[in-house]
PDB file of C-alpha atoms in Angstrom:
ATOM      1  CA  UNK I1023     -66.715  -2.413 -58.946  1.00 91.00           C
ATOM      2  CA  UNK I1024     -67.943  -4.533 -61.906  1.00 92.00           C
ATOM      3  CA  UNK I1025     -66.664  -1.971 -64.463  1.00 89.00           C
ATOM      4  CA  UNK I1026     -63.169  -2.031 -62.858  1.00 87.00           C
ATOM      5  CA  UNK I1027     -62.815  -5.791 -62.277  1.00 88.00           C
ATOM      6  CA  UNK I1028     -63.200  -5.392 -58.372  1.00 91.00           C
ATOM      7  CA  UNK I1029     -64.843  -8.438 -56.836  1.00 92.00           C
ATOM      8  CA  UNK I1030     -64.650  -7.398 -53.183  1.00 94.00           C
ATOM      9  CA  UNK I1031     -64.660  -4.046 -51.503  1.00 95.00           C
ATOM     10  CA  UNK I1032     -63.903  -3.438 -47.793  1.00 95.00           C
ATOM     11  CA  UNK I1033     -66.399  -1.079 -46.043  1.00 95.00           C
ATOM     12  CA  UNK I1034     -65.171   1.297 -43.465  1.00 93.00           C
ATOM     13  CA  UNK I1035     -66.123   4.695 -41.907  1.00 90.00           C
ATOM     14  CA  UNK I1036     -63.425   7.279 -42.475  1.00 88.00           C
ATOM     15  CA  UNK I1037     -63.437  10.947 -41.480  1.00 89.00           C
ATOM     16  CA  UNK I1038     -65.131  12.387 -39.556  1.00 88.00           C
ATOM     17  CA  UNK I1039     -65.773   9.113 -37.923  1.00 92.00           C
ATOM     18  CA  UNK I1040     -68.438   8.625 -35.146  1.00 94.00           C
ATOM     19  CA  UNK I1041     -66.958  10.462 -32.208  1.00 93.00           C
ATOM     20  CA  UNK I1042     -68.671  13.919 -31.565  1.00 92.00           C
ATOM     21  CA  UNK I1043     -67.886  14.351 -27.952  1.00 91.00           C
ATOM     22  CA  UNK I1044     -70.857  12.407 -26.461  1.00 96.00           C
ATOM     23  CA  UNK I1045     -70.136   8.852 -25.243  1.00 97.00           C
ATOM     24  CA  UNK I1046     -73.836   7.518 -25.526  1.00 97.00           C
ATOM     25  CA  UNK I1047     -74.220   9.058 -28.890  1.00 97.00           C
ATOM     26  CA  UNK I1048     -71.106   7.600 -30.266  1.00 97.00           C
ATOM     27  CA  UNK I1049     -71.768   4.159 -28.933  1.00 98.00           C
ATOM     28  CA  UNK I1050     -75.162   4.195 -30.580  1.00 98.00           C
ATOM     29  CA  UNK I1051     -73.833   5.536 -33.844  1.00 97.00           C
ATOM     30  CA  UNK I1052     -71.092   2.861 -33.857  1.00 97.00           C
ATOM     31  CA  UNK I1053     -73.589   0.159 -33.312  1.00 98.00           C
ATOM     32  CA  UNK I1054     -75.887   1.604 -36.029  1.00 97.00           C
ATOM     33  CA  UNK I1055     -73.098   1.872 -38.616  1.00 97.00           C
ATOM     34  CA  UNK I1056     -71.792  -1.708 -38.006  1.00 98.00           C
ATOM     35  CA  UNK I1057     -75.292  -3.225 -38.119  1.00 98.00           C
ATOM     36  CA  UNK I1058     -75.835  -1.507 -41.494  1.00 97.00           C
ATOM     37  CA  UNK I1059     -72.554  -2.668 -42.824  1.00 97.00           C
ATOM     38  CA  UNK I1060     -73.437  -6.288 -41.601  1.00 97.00           C
ATOM     39  CA  UNK I1061     -76.602  -6.122 -43.505  1.00 97.00           C
ATOM     40  CA  UNK I1062     -74.805  -5.171 -46.574  1.00 96.00           C
ATOM     41  CA  UNK I1063     -72.320  -8.093 -46.188  1.00 95.00           C
ATOM     42  CA  UNK I1064     -75.378 -10.394 -45.596  1.00 95.00           C
ATOM     43  CA  UNK I1065     -77.028  -9.358 -48.800  1.00 96.00           C
ATOM     44  CA  UNK I1066     -73.836  -9.626 -50.907  1.00 94.00           C
ATOM     45  CA  UNK I1067     -71.486 -11.916 -48.850  1.00 89.00           C
ATOM     46  CA  UNK I1068     -68.830 -12.100 -51.576  1.00 90.00           C
ATOM     47  CA  UNK I1069     -68.846  -8.467 -52.660  1.00 94.00           C
ATOM     48  CA  UNK I1070     -68.258  -6.733 -49.206  1.00 96.00           C
ATOM     49  CA  UNK I1071     -65.942  -7.037 -46.246  1.00 96.00           C
ATOM     50  CA  UNK I1072     -66.357  -5.034 -43.145  1.00 97.00           C
ATOM     51  CA  UNK I1073     -64.009  -2.984 -40.810  1.00 97.00           C
ATOM     52  CA  UNK I1074     -65.876  -2.283 -37.702  1.00 97.00           C
ATOM     53  CA  UNK I1075     -65.850   1.245 -36.270  1.00 97.00           C
ATOM     54  CA  UNK I1076     -65.527   1.658 -32.571  1.00 97.00           C
ATOM     55  CA  UNK I1077     -66.199   4.743 -30.419  1.00 96.00           C
ATOM     56  CA  UNK I1078     -62.584   5.977 -29.265  1.00 95.00           C
ATOM     57  CA  UNK I1079     -61.523   7.632 -27.161  1.00 95.00           C
ATOM     58  CA  UNK I1080     -64.160   5.821 -25.054  1.00 96.00           C
ATOM     59  CA  UNK I1081     -61.981   2.667 -24.476  1.00 97.00           C
ATOM     60  CA  UNK I1082     -64.648   0.792 -22.594  1.00 97.00           C
ATOM     61  CA  UNK I1083     -67.270   1.421 -25.260  1.00 97.00           C
ATOM     62  CA  UNK I1084     -64.636   0.511 -28.024  1.00 98.00           C
ATOM     63  CA  UNK I1085     -63.903  -2.775 -26.395  1.00 98.00           C
ATOM     64  CA  UNK I1086     -67.573  -3.789 -26.078  1.00 98.00           C
ATOM     65  CA  UNK I1087     -68.443  -2.586 -29.643  1.00 98.00           C
ATOM     66  CA  UNK I1088     -65.399  -4.533 -31.166  1.00 98.00           C
ATOM     67  CA  UNK I1089     -66.353  -7.595 -29.312  1.00 98.00           C
ATOM     68  CA  UNK I1090     -69.917  -7.365 -30.626  1.00 98.00           C
ATOM     69  CA  UNK I1091     -68.905  -6.602 -34.183  1.00 98.00           C
ATOM     70  CA  UNK I1092     -66.274  -9.523 -34.360  1.00 98.00           C
ATOM     71  CA  UNK I1093     -68.077 -12.153 -32.536  1.00 98.00           C
ATOM     72  CA  UNK I1094     -71.708 -11.453 -33.272  1.00 98.00           C
ATOM     73  CA  UNK I1095     -71.637  -9.577 -36.790  1.00 97.00           C
ATOM     74  CA  UNK I1096     -68.480 -11.426 -38.024  1.00 96.00           C
ATOM     75  CA  UNK I1097     -66.708  -8.293 -39.086  1.00 97.00           C
ATOM     76  CA  UNK I1098     -63.380  -8.716 -40.803  1.00 97.00           C
ATOM     77  CA  UNK I1099     -61.402  -6.281 -38.871  1.00 98.00           C
ATOM     78  CA  UNK I1100     -61.330  -2.796 -37.171  1.00 98.00           C
ATOM     79  CA  UNK I1101     -60.884   0.605 -38.614  1.00 98.00           C
ATOM     80  CA  UNK I1102     -59.380   3.443 -36.533  1.00 98.00           C
ATOM     81  CA  UNK I1103     -58.898   6.993 -37.412  1.00 97.00           C
ATOM     82  CA  UNK I1104     -55.384   8.315 -36.805  1.00 97.00           C
ATOM     83  CA  UNK I1105     -56.647  10.129 -33.908  1.00 96.00           C
ATOM     84  CA  UNK I1106     -60.046  10.739 -32.097  1.00 93.00           C
ATOM     85  CA  UNK I1107     -60.402  13.881 -30.130  1.00 90.00           C
ATOM     86  CA  UNK I1108     -56.573  14.310 -30.069  1.00 92.00           C
ATOM     87  CA  UNK I1109     -55.887  10.701 -28.772  1.00 93.00           C
ATOM     88  CA  UNK I1110     -53.578   9.290 -31.411  1.00 95.00           C
ATOM     89  CA  UNK I1111     -53.411   5.638 -32.281  1.00 97.00           C
ATOM     90  CA  UNK I1112     -50.431   4.441 -30.190  1.00 94.00           C
ATOM     91  CA  UNK I1113     -51.363   6.372 -27.165  1.00 93.00           C
ATOM     92  CA  UNK I1114     -50.828   4.488 -23.970  1.00 93.00           C
ATOM     93  CA  UNK I1115     -54.351   5.509 -22.861  1.00 94.00           C
ATOM     94  CA  UNK I1116     -55.650   2.863 -25.228  1.00 96.00           C
ATOM     95  CA  UNK I1117     -53.437  -0.046 -24.245  1.00 96.00           C
ATOM     96  CA  UNK I1118     -56.373  -2.222 -23.055  1.00 97.00           C
ATOM     97  CA  UNK I1119     -57.734  -2.076 -26.579  1.00 98.00           C
ATOM     98  CA  UNK I1120     -54.384  -2.970 -28.090  1.00 98.00           C
ATOM     99  CA  UNK I1121     -54.046  -5.864 -25.726  1.00 98.00           C
ATOM    100  CA  UNK I1122     -57.503  -7.263 -26.885  1.00 98.00           C
ATOM    101  CA  UNK I1123     -56.797  -6.628 -30.397  1.00 98.00           C
ATOM    102  CA  UNK I1124     -53.515  -8.638 -30.054  1.00 98.00           C
ATOM    103  CA  UNK I1125     -55.270 -11.464 -28.319  1.00 98.00           C
ATOM    104  CA  UNK I1126     -57.695 -11.647 -31.343  1.00 98.00           C
ATOM    105  CA  UNK I1127     -55.060 -11.182 -33.944  1.00 97.00           C
ATOM    106  CA  UNK I1128     -57.132  -8.269 -35.417  1.00 98.00           C
ATOM    107  CA  UNK I1129     -56.529  -6.698 -38.826  1.00 98.00           C
ATOM    108  CA  UNK I1130     -56.578  -2.933 -38.081  1.00 98.00           C
ATOM    109  CA  UNK I1131     -56.998  -0.520 -40.883  1.00 98.00           C
ATOM    110  CA  UNK I1132     -55.659   3.012 -40.048  1.00 98.00           C
ATOM    111  CA  UNK I1133     -57.159   5.936 -41.965  1.00 97.00           C
ATOM    112  CA  UNK I1134     -55.932   9.554 -41.320  1.00 96.00           C
ATOM    113  CA  UNK I1135     -57.916  12.587 -40.493  1.00 94.00           C
ATOM    114  CA  UNK I1136     -57.309  16.195 -39.928  1.00 90.00           C
ATOM    115  CA  UNK I1137     -54.348  16.473 -37.501  1.00 90.00           C
ATOM    116  CA  UNK I1138     -55.245  17.284 -33.811  1.00 87.00           C
ATOM    117  CA  UNK I1139     -52.394  19.859 -33.947  1.00 81.00           C
ATOM    118  CA  UNK I1140     -53.075  21.542 -37.335  1.00 76.00           C
ATOM    119  CA  UNK I1141     -50.706  24.702 -37.513  1.00 75.00           C
ATOM    120  CA  UNK I1142     -52.999  27.590 -37.063  1.00 75.00           C
ATOM    121  CA  UNK I1143     -50.591  30.006 -38.744  1.00 78.00           C
ATOM    122  CA  UNK I1144     -50.042  27.910 -41.920  1.00 78.00           C
ATOM    123  CA  UNK I1145     -52.843  29.555 -43.803  1.00 80.00           C
ATOM    124  CA  UNK I1146     -52.468  27.191 -46.757  1.00 82.00           C
ATOM    125  CA  UNK I1147     -55.659  27.412 -48.897  1.00 83.00           C
ATOM    126  CA  UNK I1148     -55.785  23.654 -49.338  1.00 86.00           C
ATOM    127  CA  UNK I1149     -58.017  20.981 -47.888  1.00 86.00           C
ATOM    128  CA  UNK I1150     -55.933  19.148 -45.220  1.00 85.00           C
ATOM    129  CA  UNK I1151     -56.478  15.739 -46.923  1.00 89.00           C
ATOM    130  CA  UNK I1152     -54.159  16.709 -49.681  1.00 90.00           C
ATOM    131  CA  UNK I1153     -51.016  16.910 -47.411  1.00 91.00           C
ATOM    132  CA  UNK I1154     -51.857  16.700 -43.657  1.00 92.00           C
ATOM    133  CA  UNK I1155     -53.549  13.232 -43.878  1.00 95.00           C
ATOM    134  CA  UNK I1156     -50.310  11.750 -45.050  1.00 96.00           C
ATOM    135  CA  UNK I1157     -48.382  13.241 -42.116  1.00 95.00           C
ATOM    136  CA  UNK I1158     -50.996  11.992 -39.613  1.00 96.00           C
ATOM    137  CA  UNK I1159     -50.655   8.433 -40.821  1.00 97.00           C
ATOM    138  CA  UNK I1160     -46.912   8.740 -40.335  1.00 96.00           C
ATOM    139  CA  UNK I1161     -47.426  10.016 -36.744  1.00 95.00           C
ATOM    140  CA  UNK I1162     -49.483   6.788 -36.038  1.00 97.00           C
ATOM    141  CA  UNK I1163     -46.574   4.581 -37.262  1.00 97.00           C
ATOM    142  CA  UNK I1164     -44.045   6.345 -35.333  1.00 94.00           C
ATOM    143  CA  UNK I1165     -46.266   6.177 -32.287  1.00 94.00           C
ATOM    144  CA  UNK I1166     -46.731   2.506 -32.548  1.00 96.00           C
ATOM    145  CA  UNK I1167     -43.013   1.841 -32.916  1.00 94.00           C
ATOM    146  CA  UNK I1168     -41.652   4.280 -30.345  1.00 90.00           C
ATOM    147  CA  UNK I1169     -44.240   3.420 -27.726  1.00 91.00           C
ATOM    148  CA  UNK I1170     -43.230  -0.268 -28.224  1.00 92.00           C
ATOM    149  CA  UNK I1171     -46.774  -1.498 -29.092  1.00 96.00           C
ATOM    150  CA  UNK I1172     -45.425  -3.006 -32.308  1.00 95.00           C
ATOM    151  CA  UNK I1173     -43.030  -5.029 -30.212  1.00 94.00           C
ATOM    152  CA  UNK I1174     -45.507  -5.762 -27.310  1.00 95.00           C
ATOM    153  CA  UNK I1175     -48.475  -6.699 -29.402  1.00 97.00           C
ATOM    154  CA  UNK I1176     -47.147  -8.491 -32.394  1.00 97.00           C
ATOM    155  CA  UNK I1177     -50.329 -10.276 -33.435  1.00 98.00           C
ATOM    156  CA  UNK I1178     -52.192  -7.034 -34.544  1.00 98.00           C
ATOM    157  CA  UNK I1179     -51.911  -6.553 -38.418  1.00 98.00           C
ATOM    158  CA  UNK I1180     -51.643  -2.787 -38.832  1.00 98.00           C
ATOM    159  CA  UNK I1181     -52.830  -1.808 -42.233  1.00 98.00           C
ATOM    160  CA  UNK I1182     -51.818   1.852 -43.100  1.00 98.00           C
ATOM    161  CA  UNK I1183     -53.748   3.662 -45.793  1.00 97.00           C
ATOM    162  CA  UNK I1184     -52.270   5.690 -48.676  1.00 97.00           C
ATOM    163  CA  UNK I1185     -49.025   3.714 -48.744  1.00 97.00           C
ATOM    164  CA  UNK I1186     -48.200   4.736 -45.128  1.00 97.00           C
ATOM    165  CA  UNK I1187     -48.328   8.540 -45.614  1.00 97.00           C
ATOM    166  CA  UNK I1188     -44.697   9.703 -45.628  1.00 96.00           C
ATOM    167  CA  UNK I1189     -43.383   6.617 -43.808  1.00 96.00           C
ATOM    168  CA  UNK I1190     -41.417   5.167 -46.595  1.00 96.00           C
ATOM    169  CA  UNK I1191     -39.783   8.345 -47.394  1.00 95.00           C
ATOM    170  CA  UNK I1192     -39.047   9.246 -43.676  1.00 94.00           C
ATOM    171  CA  UNK I1193     -38.109   5.773 -42.508  1.00 92.00           C
ATOM    172  CA  UNK I1194     -34.394   6.552 -42.118  1.00 91.00           C
ATOM    173  CA  UNK I1195     -35.145   9.543 -40.131  1.00 89.00           C
ATOM    174  CA  UNK I1196     -37.030   7.454 -37.499  1.00 87.00           C
ATOM    175  CA  UNK I1197     -33.844   5.775 -36.697  1.00 84.00           C
ATOM    176  CA  UNK I1198     -32.269   8.957 -35.426  1.00 81.00           C
ATOM    177  CA  UNK I1199     -33.117   8.486 -31.711  1.00 74.00           C
ATOM    178  CA  UNK I1200     -31.521   5.030 -31.699  1.00 75.00           C
ATOM    179  CA  UNK I1201     -28.511   6.433 -33.357  1.00 76.00           C
ATOM    180  CA  UNK I1202     -28.206   9.160 -30.726  1.00 72.00           C
ATOM    181  CA  UNK I1203     -28.696   6.752 -27.907  1.00 69.00           C
ATOM    182  CA  UNK I1204     -26.245   4.170 -29.240  1.00 69.00           C
ATOM    183  CA  UNK I1205     -23.522   6.976 -29.159  1.00 69.00           C
ATOM    184  CA  UNK I1206     -24.630   8.063 -25.631  1.00 67.00           C
ATOM    185  CA  UNK I1207     -25.965  11.382 -26.774  1.00 67.00           C
ATOM    186  CA  UNK I1208     -29.197  12.932 -25.695  1.00 64.00           C
ATOM    187  CA  UNK I1209     -31.857  14.353 -27.989  1.00 62.00           C
ATOM    188  CA  UNK I1210     -31.070  17.893 -28.982  1.00 60.00           C
ATOM    189  CA  UNK I1211     -34.326  19.394 -27.663  1.00 56.00           C
ATOM    190  CA  UNK I1212     -34.946  19.432 -23.922  1.00 52.00           C
ATOM    191  CA  UNK I1213     -38.152  17.763 -22.796  1.00 51.00           C
ATOM    192  CA  UNK I1214     -38.369  15.657 -26.048  1.00 52.00           C
ATOM    193  CA  UNK I1215     -37.419  11.917 -25.959  1.00 52.00           C
ATOM    194  CA  UNK I1216     -37.782  11.898 -22.163  1.00 52.00           C
ATOM    195  CA  UNK I1217     -38.574   8.873 -20.229  1.00 62.00           C
ATOM    196  CA  UNK I1218     -37.237   5.279 -20.548  1.00 74.00           C
ATOM    197  CA  UNK I1219     -34.440   5.131 -23.217  1.00 77.00           C
ATOM    198  CA  UNK I1220     -35.625   3.976 -26.579  1.00 77.00           C
ATOM    199  CA  UNK I1221     -33.019   1.218 -26.725  1.00 78.00           C
ATOM    200  CA  UNK I1222     -34.601  -0.297 -23.613  1.00 82.00           C
ATOM    201  CA  UNK I1223     -38.196   0.034 -24.906  1.00 83.00           C
ATOM    202  CA  UNK I1224     -37.297  -1.294 -28.392  1.00 85.00           C
ATOM    203  CA  UNK I1225     -33.792  -3.019 -28.277  1.00 87.00           C
ATOM    204  CA  UNK I1226     -34.180  -4.180 -31.799  1.00 89.00           C
ATOM    205  CA  UNK I1227     -34.444  -0.676 -33.078  1.00 87.00           C
ATOM    206  CA  UNK I1228     -36.845   0.820 -35.622  1.00 91.00           C
ATOM    207  CA  UNK I1229     -35.832  -1.068 -38.761  1.00 90.00           C
ATOM    208  CA  UNK I1230     -37.265  -4.514 -37.930  1.00 92.00           C
ATOM    209  CA  UNK I1231     -40.643  -2.909 -37.523  1.00 94.00           C
ATOM    210  CA  UNK I1232     -41.024  -0.951 -40.558  1.00 92.00           C
ATOM    211  CA  UNK I1233     -41.737  -3.960 -42.616  1.00 89.00           C
ATOM    212  CA  UNK I1234     -44.310  -5.276 -40.117  1.00 95.00           C
ATOM    213  CA  UNK I1235     -46.884  -2.853 -41.230  1.00 98.00           C
ATOM    214  CA  UNK I1236     -49.247  -3.618 -44.127  1.00 98.00           C
ATOM    215  CA  UNK I1237     -49.839  -0.788 -46.847  1.00 98.00           C
ATOM    216  CA  UNK I1238     -52.608  -0.006 -49.331  1.00 97.00           C
ATOM    217  CA  UNK I1239     -51.857   1.825 -52.417  1.00 97.00           C
ATOM    218  CA  UNK I1240     -54.842   4.206 -52.392  1.00 96.00           C
ATOM    219  CA  UNK I1241     -54.065   7.744 -53.745  1.00 95.00           C
ATOM    220  CA  UNK I1242     -50.495   6.576 -54.305  1.00 96.00           C
ATOM    221  CA  UNK I1243     -50.552   4.770 -57.721  1.00 94.00           C
ATOM    222  CA  UNK I1244     -47.677   6.650 -59.237  1.00 95.00           C
ATOM    223  CA  UNK I1245     -44.013   5.961 -59.762  1.00 96.00           C
ATOM    224  CA  UNK I1246     -42.690   8.078 -56.924  1.00 95.00           C
ATOM    225  CA  UNK I1247     -44.701   6.727 -54.143  1.00 96.00           C
ATOM    226  CA  UNK I1248     -44.492   3.161 -55.378  1.00 97.00           C
ATOM    227  CA  UNK I1249     -40.645   3.388 -55.627  1.00 96.00           C
ATOM    228  CA  UNK I1250     -40.454   4.483 -52.067  1.00 96.00           C
ATOM    229  CA  UNK I1251     -42.976   1.933 -50.678  1.00 97.00           C
ATOM    230  CA  UNK I1252     -41.670  -1.006 -52.556  1.00 97.00           C
ATOM    231  CA  UNK I1253     -38.133  -0.299 -51.362  1.00 95.00           C
ATOM    232  CA  UNK I1254     -39.404  -0.336 -47.774  1.00 95.00           C
ATOM    233  CA  UNK I1255     -42.221  -2.984 -47.771  1.00 96.00           C
ATOM    234  CA  UNK I1256     -42.067  -6.733 -48.733  1.00 95.00           C
ATOM    235  CA  UNK I1257     -44.321  -7.550 -51.699  1.00 96.00           C
ATOM    236  CA  UNK I1258     -46.561  -9.528 -49.383  1.00 96.00           C
ATOM    237  CA  UNK I1259     -47.457  -6.517 -47.341  1.00 97.00           C
ATOM    238  CA  UNK I1260     -48.727  -4.251 -50.159  1.00 98.00           C
ATOM    239  CA  UNK I1261     -52.555  -4.280 -50.891  1.00 97.00           C
ATOM    240  CA  UNK I1262     -54.684  -2.614 -53.498  1.00 97.00           C
ATOM    241  CA  UNK I1263     -56.740   0.430 -52.468  1.00 95.00           C
ATOM    242  CA  UNK I1264     -58.863   2.848 -54.315  1.00 92.00           C
ATOM    243  CA  UNK I1265     -60.087   5.588 -51.782  1.00 91.00           C
ATOM    244  CA  UNK I1266     -63.470   5.255 -53.586  1.00 89.00           C
ATOM    245  CA  UNK I1267     -65.818   7.146 -53.252  1.00 89.00           C
ATOM    246  CA  UNK I1268     -63.693  10.089 -52.014  1.00 89.00           C
ATOM    247  CA  UNK I1269     -62.018  10.402 -55.462  1.00 90.00           C
ATOM    248  CA  UNK I1270     -63.495  10.510 -59.036  1.00 91.00           C
ATOM    249  CA  UNK I1271     -63.763   7.295 -60.887  1.00 91.00           C
ATOM    250  CA  UNK I1272     -61.266   8.440 -63.550  1.00 93.00           C
ATOM    251  CA  UNK I1273     -58.623   8.903 -60.784  1.00 92.00           C
ATOM    252  CA  UNK I1274     -59.173   5.401 -59.685  1.00 92.00           C
ATOM    253  CA  UNK I1275     -58.838   4.131 -63.220  1.00 93.00           C
ATOM    254  CA  UNK I1276     -55.673   6.255 -63.757  1.00 95.00           C
ATOM    255  CA  UNK I1277     -54.041   4.599 -60.649  1.00 94.00           C
ATOM    256  CA  UNK I1278     -55.000   1.159 -61.812  1.00 92.00           C
ATOM    257  CA  UNK I1279     -53.458   1.712 -65.167  1.00 94.00           C
ATOM    258  CA  UNK I1280     -50.302   3.132 -63.654  1.00 96.00           C
ATOM    259  CA  UNK I1281     -49.888   0.132 -61.355  1.00 95.00           C
ATOM    260  CA  UNK I1282     -50.371  -2.329 -64.314  1.00 94.00           C
ATOM    261  CA  UNK I1283     -47.434  -0.805 -66.123  1.00 95.00           C
ATOM    262  CA  UNK I1284     -45.062  -0.377 -63.263  1.00 95.00           C
ATOM    263  CA  UNK I1285     -41.905  -2.591 -62.981  1.00 95.00           C
ATOM    264  CA  UNK I1286     -42.485  -2.549 -59.213  1.00 94.00           C
ATOM    265  CA  UNK I1287     -45.365  -5.015 -59.763  1.00 95.00           C
ATOM    266  CA  UNK I1288     -44.065  -7.105 -62.506  1.00 93.00           C
ATOM    267  CA  UNK I1289     -44.532 -10.873 -62.635  1.00 90.00           C
ATOM    268  CA  UNK I1290     -46.603 -12.233 -59.755  1.00 93.00           C
ATOM    269  CA  UNK I1291     -46.390  -9.097 -57.723  1.00 95.00           C
ATOM    270  CA  UNK I1292     -49.299  -7.515 -59.373  1.00 95.00           C
ATOM    271  CA  UNK I1293     -51.607 -10.356 -58.662  1.00 94.00           C
ATOM    272  CA  UNK I1294     -50.499 -10.427 -55.094  1.00 96.00           C
ATOM    273  CA  UNK I1295     -50.918  -6.787 -54.529  1.00 97.00           C
ATOM    274  CA  UNK I1296     -54.376  -6.770 -56.441  1.00 95.00           C
ATOM    275  CA  UNK I1297     -55.838  -9.759 -54.567  1.00 94.00           C
ATOM    276  CA  UNK I1298     -53.524 -12.294 -53.122  1.00 96.00           C
ATOM    277  CA  UNK I1299     -52.152 -10.445 -50.165  1.00 97.00           C
ATOM    278  CA  UNK I1300     -55.598  -9.301 -49.197  1.00 96.00           C
ATOM    279  CA  UNK I1301     -56.803 -13.122 -49.272  1.00 95.00           C
ATOM    280  CA  UNK I1302     -54.002 -13.914 -46.765  1.00 94.00           C
ATOM    281  CA  UNK I1303     -55.439 -11.495 -44.299  1.00 95.00           C
ATOM    282  CA  UNK I1304     -59.150 -12.246 -45.024  1.00 95.00           C
ATOM    283  CA  UNK I1305     -59.406 -15.864 -45.607  1.00 90.00           C
ATOM    284  CA  UNK I1306     -63.106 -16.081 -46.047  1.00 89.00           C
ATOM    285  CA  UNK I1307     -62.808 -14.496 -49.530  1.00 89.00           C
ATOM    286  CA  UNK I1308     -60.418 -17.232 -50.756  1.00 85.00           C
ATOM    287  CA  UNK I1309     -63.142 -18.949 -52.744  1.00 70.00           C
ATOM    288  CA  UNK I1310     -64.337 -16.894 -55.656  1.00 55.00           C
ATOM    289  CA  UNK I1311     -68.035 -16.326 -56.136  1.00 44.00           C
ATOM    290  CA  UNK I1312     -69.735 -18.256 -58.766  1.00 38.00           C
TER     291      UNK I1312
END
């Protein structure tokens, strides 16, 4: 962090998370992880922030652990994997959690994992993080919009990793359902899009919600991804991310250098992405350490 000019890092547990099929074990592991992160913050209060991990798909345990972490430990937000045991963020089964997150105005960091429905016949000799993680993040964004949770719980600040996966590129395609329904047509595949019409669930349509997400730039510090992201998201919604320690230090440095030279972050936009926008979400870091 010192060598790369990073004052504060946000701690989070990413794949494989803390759910391994046993409720009691996952609750205990979540508590141990969160207490450990809180100790790191206590030892270095200006250097670390904390996204608390919760034991989904155990909704009752998740509510209890979130309350403990935010109220007792003083965590800065919540981290959710794109899905746990096949239950995706945006699944109606977790609505009691979203309601409480909304009441608290939680910052929720979404990190992808191996998709629950990984195509068995693909036989692609590549670690899923290289491609599939991006698609799983996109599934979450679509879920939150199409199940109307963005509309119903507007106080939650959803922070998507890796520039939102493929969301910026696919954002126009997400409007297809509303386009069909506006013209009185049904989705072309029977059984898909069933239920209450989209224009009743989300009468504003998709577009107003695309810019209500926050995005980090981890693993996306190149011209193509940033051209798509900056065309979609307001400058105030883009935050720095490194994906350390899952990538080599040289890759972190390369992305920093790319971001510095990009016209997308000219003027005040680089300082906002690098620090200012994060301060807006996490006010306790507003004062620099001595």
